[in-house]
mmCIF file with all atom_site columns, C-alpha atoms in Angstrom:
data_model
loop_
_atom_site.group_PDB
_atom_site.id
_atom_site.type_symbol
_atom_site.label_atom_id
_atom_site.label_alt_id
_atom_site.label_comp_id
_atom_site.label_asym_id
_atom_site.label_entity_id
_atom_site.label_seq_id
_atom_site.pdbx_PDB_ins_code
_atom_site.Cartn_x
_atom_site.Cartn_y
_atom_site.Cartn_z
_atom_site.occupancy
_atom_site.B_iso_or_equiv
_atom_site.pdbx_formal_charge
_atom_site.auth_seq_id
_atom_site.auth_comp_id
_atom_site.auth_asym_id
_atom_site.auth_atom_id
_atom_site.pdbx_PDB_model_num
ATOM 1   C CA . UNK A 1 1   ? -53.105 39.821 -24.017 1.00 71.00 ? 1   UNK A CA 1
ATOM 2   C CA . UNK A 1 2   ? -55.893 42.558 -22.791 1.00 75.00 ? 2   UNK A CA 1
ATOM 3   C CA . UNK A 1 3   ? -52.387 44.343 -21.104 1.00 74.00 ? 3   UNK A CA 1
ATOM 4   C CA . UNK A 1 4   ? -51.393 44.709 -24.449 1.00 79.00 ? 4   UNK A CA 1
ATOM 5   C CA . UNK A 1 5   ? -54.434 45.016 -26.477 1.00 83.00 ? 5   UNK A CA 1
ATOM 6   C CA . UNK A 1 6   ? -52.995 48.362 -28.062 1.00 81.00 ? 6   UNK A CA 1
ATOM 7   C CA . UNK A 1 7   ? -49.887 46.925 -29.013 1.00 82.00 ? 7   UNK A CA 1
ATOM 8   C CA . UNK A 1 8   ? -51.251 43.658 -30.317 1.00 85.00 ? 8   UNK A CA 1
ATOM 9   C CA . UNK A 1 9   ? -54.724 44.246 -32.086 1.00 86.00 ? 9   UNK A CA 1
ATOM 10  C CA . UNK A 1 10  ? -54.614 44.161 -35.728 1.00 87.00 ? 10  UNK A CA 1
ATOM 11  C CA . UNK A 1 11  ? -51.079 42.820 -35.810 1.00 88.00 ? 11  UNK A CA 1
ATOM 12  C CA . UNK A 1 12  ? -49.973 39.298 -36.441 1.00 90.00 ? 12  UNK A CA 1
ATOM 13  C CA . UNK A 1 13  ? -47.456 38.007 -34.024 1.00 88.00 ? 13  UNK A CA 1
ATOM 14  C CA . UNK A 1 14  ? -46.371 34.667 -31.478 1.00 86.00 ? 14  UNK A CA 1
ATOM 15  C CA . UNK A 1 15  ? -47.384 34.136 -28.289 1.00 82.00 ? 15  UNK A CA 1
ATOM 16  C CA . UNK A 1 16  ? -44.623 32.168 -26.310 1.00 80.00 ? 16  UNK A CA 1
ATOM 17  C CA . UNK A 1 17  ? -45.319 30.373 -23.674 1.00 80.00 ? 17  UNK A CA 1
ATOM 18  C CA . UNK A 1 18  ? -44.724 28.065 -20.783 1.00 78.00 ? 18  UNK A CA 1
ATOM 19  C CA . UNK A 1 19  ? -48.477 26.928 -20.347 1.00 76.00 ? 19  UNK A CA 1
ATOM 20  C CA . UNK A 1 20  ? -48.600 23.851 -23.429 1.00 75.00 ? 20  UNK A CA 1
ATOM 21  C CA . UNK A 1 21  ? -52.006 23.187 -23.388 1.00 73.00 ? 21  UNK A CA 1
ATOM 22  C CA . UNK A 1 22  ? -52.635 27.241 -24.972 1.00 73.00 ? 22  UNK A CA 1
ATOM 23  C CA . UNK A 1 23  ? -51.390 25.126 -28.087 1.00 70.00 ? 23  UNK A CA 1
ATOM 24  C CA . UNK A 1 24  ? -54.754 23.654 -28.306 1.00 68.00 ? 24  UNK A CA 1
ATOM 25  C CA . UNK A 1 25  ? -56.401 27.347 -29.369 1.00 65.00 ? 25  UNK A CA 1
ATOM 26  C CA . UNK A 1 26  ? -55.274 25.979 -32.858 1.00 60.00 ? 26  UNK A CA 1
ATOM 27  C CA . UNK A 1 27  ? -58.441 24.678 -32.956 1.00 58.00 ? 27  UNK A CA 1
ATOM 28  C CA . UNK A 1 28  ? -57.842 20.657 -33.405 1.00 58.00 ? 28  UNK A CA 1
ATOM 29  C CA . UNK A 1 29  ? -60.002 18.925 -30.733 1.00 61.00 ? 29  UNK A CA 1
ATOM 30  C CA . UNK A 1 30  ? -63.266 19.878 -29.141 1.00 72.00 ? 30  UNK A CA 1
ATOM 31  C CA . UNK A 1 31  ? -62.816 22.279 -26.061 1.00 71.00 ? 31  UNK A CA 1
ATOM 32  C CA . UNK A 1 32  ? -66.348 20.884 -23.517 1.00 76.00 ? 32  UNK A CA 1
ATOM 33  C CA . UNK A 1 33  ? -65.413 23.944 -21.059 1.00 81.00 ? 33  UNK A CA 1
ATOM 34  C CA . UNK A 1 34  ? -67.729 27.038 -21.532 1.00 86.00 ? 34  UNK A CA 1
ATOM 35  C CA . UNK A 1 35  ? -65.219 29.307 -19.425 1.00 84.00 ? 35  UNK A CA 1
ATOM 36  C CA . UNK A 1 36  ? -62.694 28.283 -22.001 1.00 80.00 ? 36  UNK A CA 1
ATOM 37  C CA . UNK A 1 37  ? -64.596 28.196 -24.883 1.00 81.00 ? 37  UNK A CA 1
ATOM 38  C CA . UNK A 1 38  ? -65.810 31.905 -23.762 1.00 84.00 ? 38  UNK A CA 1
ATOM 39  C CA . UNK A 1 39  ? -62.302 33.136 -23.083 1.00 81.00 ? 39  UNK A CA 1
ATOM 40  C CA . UNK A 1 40  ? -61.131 31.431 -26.807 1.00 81.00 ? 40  UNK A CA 1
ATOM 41  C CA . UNK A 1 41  ? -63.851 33.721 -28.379 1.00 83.00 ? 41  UNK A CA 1
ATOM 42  C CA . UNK A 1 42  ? -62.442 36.903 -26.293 1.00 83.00 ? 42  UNK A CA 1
ATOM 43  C CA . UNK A 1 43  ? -59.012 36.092 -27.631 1.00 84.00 ? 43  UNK A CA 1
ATOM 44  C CA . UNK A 1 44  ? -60.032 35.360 -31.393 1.00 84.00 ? 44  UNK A CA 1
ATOM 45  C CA . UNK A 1 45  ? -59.864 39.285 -32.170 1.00 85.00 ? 45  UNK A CA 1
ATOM 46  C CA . UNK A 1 46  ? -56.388 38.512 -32.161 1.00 89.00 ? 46  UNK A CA 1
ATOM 47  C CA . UNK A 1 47  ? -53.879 37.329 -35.015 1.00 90.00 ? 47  UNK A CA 1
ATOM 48  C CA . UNK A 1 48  ? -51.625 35.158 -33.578 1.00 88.00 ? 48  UNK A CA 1
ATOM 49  C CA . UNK A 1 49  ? -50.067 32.003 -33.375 1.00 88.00 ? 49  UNK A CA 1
ATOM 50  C CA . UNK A 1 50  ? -48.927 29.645 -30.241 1.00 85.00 ? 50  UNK A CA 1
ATOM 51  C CA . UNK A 1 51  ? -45.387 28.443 -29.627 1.00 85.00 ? 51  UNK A CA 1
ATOM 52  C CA . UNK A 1 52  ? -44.521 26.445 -26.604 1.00 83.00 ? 52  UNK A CA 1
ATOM 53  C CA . UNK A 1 53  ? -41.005 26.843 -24.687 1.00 82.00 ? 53  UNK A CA 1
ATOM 54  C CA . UNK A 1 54  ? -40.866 25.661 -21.254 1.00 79.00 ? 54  UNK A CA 1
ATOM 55  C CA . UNK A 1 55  ? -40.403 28.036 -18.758 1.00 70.00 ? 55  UNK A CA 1
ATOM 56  C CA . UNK A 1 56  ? -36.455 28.102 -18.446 1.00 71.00 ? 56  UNK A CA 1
ATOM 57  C CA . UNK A 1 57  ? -36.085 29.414 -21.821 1.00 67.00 ? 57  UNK A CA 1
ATOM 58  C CA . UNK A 1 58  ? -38.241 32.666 -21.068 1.00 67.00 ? 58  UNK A CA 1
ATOM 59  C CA . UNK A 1 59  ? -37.991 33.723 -17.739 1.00 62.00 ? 59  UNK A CA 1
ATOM 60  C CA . UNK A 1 60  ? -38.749 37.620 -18.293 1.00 62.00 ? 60  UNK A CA 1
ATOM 61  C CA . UNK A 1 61  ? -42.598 36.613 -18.692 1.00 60.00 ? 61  UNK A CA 1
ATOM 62  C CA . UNK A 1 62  ? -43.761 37.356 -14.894 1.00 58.00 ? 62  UNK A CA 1
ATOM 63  C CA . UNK A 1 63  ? -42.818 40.691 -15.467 1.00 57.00 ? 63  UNK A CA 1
ATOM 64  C CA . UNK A 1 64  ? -44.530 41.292 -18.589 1.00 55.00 ? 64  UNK A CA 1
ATOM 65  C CA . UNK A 1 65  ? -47.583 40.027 -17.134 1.00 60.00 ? 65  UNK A CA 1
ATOM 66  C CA . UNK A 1 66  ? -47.105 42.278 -13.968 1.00 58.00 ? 66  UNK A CA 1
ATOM 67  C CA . UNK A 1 67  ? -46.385 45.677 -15.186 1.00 58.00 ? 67  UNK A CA 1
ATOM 68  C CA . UNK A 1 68  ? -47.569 47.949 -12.831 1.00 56.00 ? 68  UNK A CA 1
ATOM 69  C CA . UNK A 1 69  ? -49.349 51.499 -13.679 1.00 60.00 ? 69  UNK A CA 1
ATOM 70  C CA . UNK A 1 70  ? -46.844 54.156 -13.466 1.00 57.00 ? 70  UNK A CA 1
ATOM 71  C CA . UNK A 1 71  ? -48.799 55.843 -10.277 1.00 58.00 ? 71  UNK A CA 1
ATOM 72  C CA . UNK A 1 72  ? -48.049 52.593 -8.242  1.00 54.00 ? 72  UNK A CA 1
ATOM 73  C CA . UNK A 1 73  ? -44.867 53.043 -8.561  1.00 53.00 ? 73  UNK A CA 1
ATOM 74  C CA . UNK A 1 74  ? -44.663 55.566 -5.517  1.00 54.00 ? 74  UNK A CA 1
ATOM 75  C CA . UNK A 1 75  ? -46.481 52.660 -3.298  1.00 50.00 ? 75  UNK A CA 1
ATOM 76  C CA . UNK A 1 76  ? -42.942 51.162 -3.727  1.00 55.00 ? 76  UNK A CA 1
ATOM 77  C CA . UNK A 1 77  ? -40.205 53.846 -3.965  1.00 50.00 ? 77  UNK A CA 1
ATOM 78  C CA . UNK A 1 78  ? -39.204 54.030 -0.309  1.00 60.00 ? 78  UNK A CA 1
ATOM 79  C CA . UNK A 1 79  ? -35.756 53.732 -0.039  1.00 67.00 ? 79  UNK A CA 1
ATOM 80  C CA . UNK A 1 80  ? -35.037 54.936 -3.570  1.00 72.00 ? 80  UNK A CA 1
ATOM 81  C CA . UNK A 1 81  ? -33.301 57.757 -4.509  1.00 79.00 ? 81  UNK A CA 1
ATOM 82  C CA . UNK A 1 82  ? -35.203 60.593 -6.528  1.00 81.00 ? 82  UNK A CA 1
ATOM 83  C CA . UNK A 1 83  ? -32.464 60.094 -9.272  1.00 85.00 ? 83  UNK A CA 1
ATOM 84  C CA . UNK A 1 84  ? -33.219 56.128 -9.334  1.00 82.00 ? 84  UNK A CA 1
ATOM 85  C CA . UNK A 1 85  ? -37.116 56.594 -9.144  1.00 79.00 ? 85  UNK A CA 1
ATOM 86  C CA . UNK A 1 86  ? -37.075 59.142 -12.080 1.00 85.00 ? 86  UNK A CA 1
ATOM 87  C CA . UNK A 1 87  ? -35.014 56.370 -14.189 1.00 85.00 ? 87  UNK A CA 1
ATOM 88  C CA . UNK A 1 88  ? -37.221 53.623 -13.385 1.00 81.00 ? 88  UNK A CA 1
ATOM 89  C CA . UNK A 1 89  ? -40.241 56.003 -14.423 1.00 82.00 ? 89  UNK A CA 1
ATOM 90  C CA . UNK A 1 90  ? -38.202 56.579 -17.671 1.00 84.00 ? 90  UNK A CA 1
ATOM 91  C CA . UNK A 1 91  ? -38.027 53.316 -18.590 1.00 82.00 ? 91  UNK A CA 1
ATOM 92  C CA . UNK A 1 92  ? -41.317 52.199 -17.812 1.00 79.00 ? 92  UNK A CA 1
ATOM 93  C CA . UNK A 1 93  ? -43.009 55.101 -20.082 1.00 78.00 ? 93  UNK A CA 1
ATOM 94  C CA . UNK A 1 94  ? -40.350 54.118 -22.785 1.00 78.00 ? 94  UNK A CA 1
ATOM 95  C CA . UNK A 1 95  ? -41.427 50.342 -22.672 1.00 76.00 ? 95  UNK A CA 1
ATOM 96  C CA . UNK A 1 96  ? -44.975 50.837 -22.075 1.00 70.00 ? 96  UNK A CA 1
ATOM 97  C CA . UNK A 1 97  ? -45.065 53.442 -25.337 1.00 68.00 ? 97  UNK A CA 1
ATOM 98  C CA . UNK A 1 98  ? -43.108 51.457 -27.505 1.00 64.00 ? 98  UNK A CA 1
ATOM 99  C CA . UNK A 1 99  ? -45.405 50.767 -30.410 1.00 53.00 ? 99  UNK A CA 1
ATOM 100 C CA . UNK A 1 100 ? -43.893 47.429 -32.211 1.00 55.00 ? 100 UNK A CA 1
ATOM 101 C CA . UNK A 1 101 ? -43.492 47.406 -35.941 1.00 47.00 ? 101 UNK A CA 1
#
């Protein structure tokens, strides 16, 4: 969520995931960890709610947890054309600037 702090802060919304025991930030059961109990208190700035779907249903989530910063994206442009690079640019900045509503 700290990728998407700017998008996400001060907004309710559902976090799907593949990774079931996240449903346990709902706060039934005692959590004896103190690196999870620290990273629950990191997320808790957050308004949000946890809904489980195994991985098959939402395979685009590696990529939204990869996006890359816009000046790496020369590190991996060999064999691109100028034309294709300047798209791909495009679309990141469109994605990336998208505030939800």
């Amino acid at each position: 969520m700290e990728k998407f702090e700017y998008f996400l802060k001060g907004r309710e919304f559902i976090l799907i995931t593949d990774h079931i025991a996240l449903k346990a930030l709902n706060g039934k059961g005692k959590i004896k960890s103190a690196r999870i109990i620290r990273w629950t208190e990191s997320i808790q700035q957050f308004n949000f709610k946890v809904e489980y779907k195994p991985g098959e249903y939402i395979p685009h989530v590696d990529g939204l947890s990869r996006l890359v910063k816009v000046e790496n994206v020369n590190l991996i442009s060999e064999g691109i054309t100028n034309e294709t690079k300047e798209k791909i640019i495009q679309m990141h900045e469109d994605i990336v600037h998208r505030v939800p509503k």
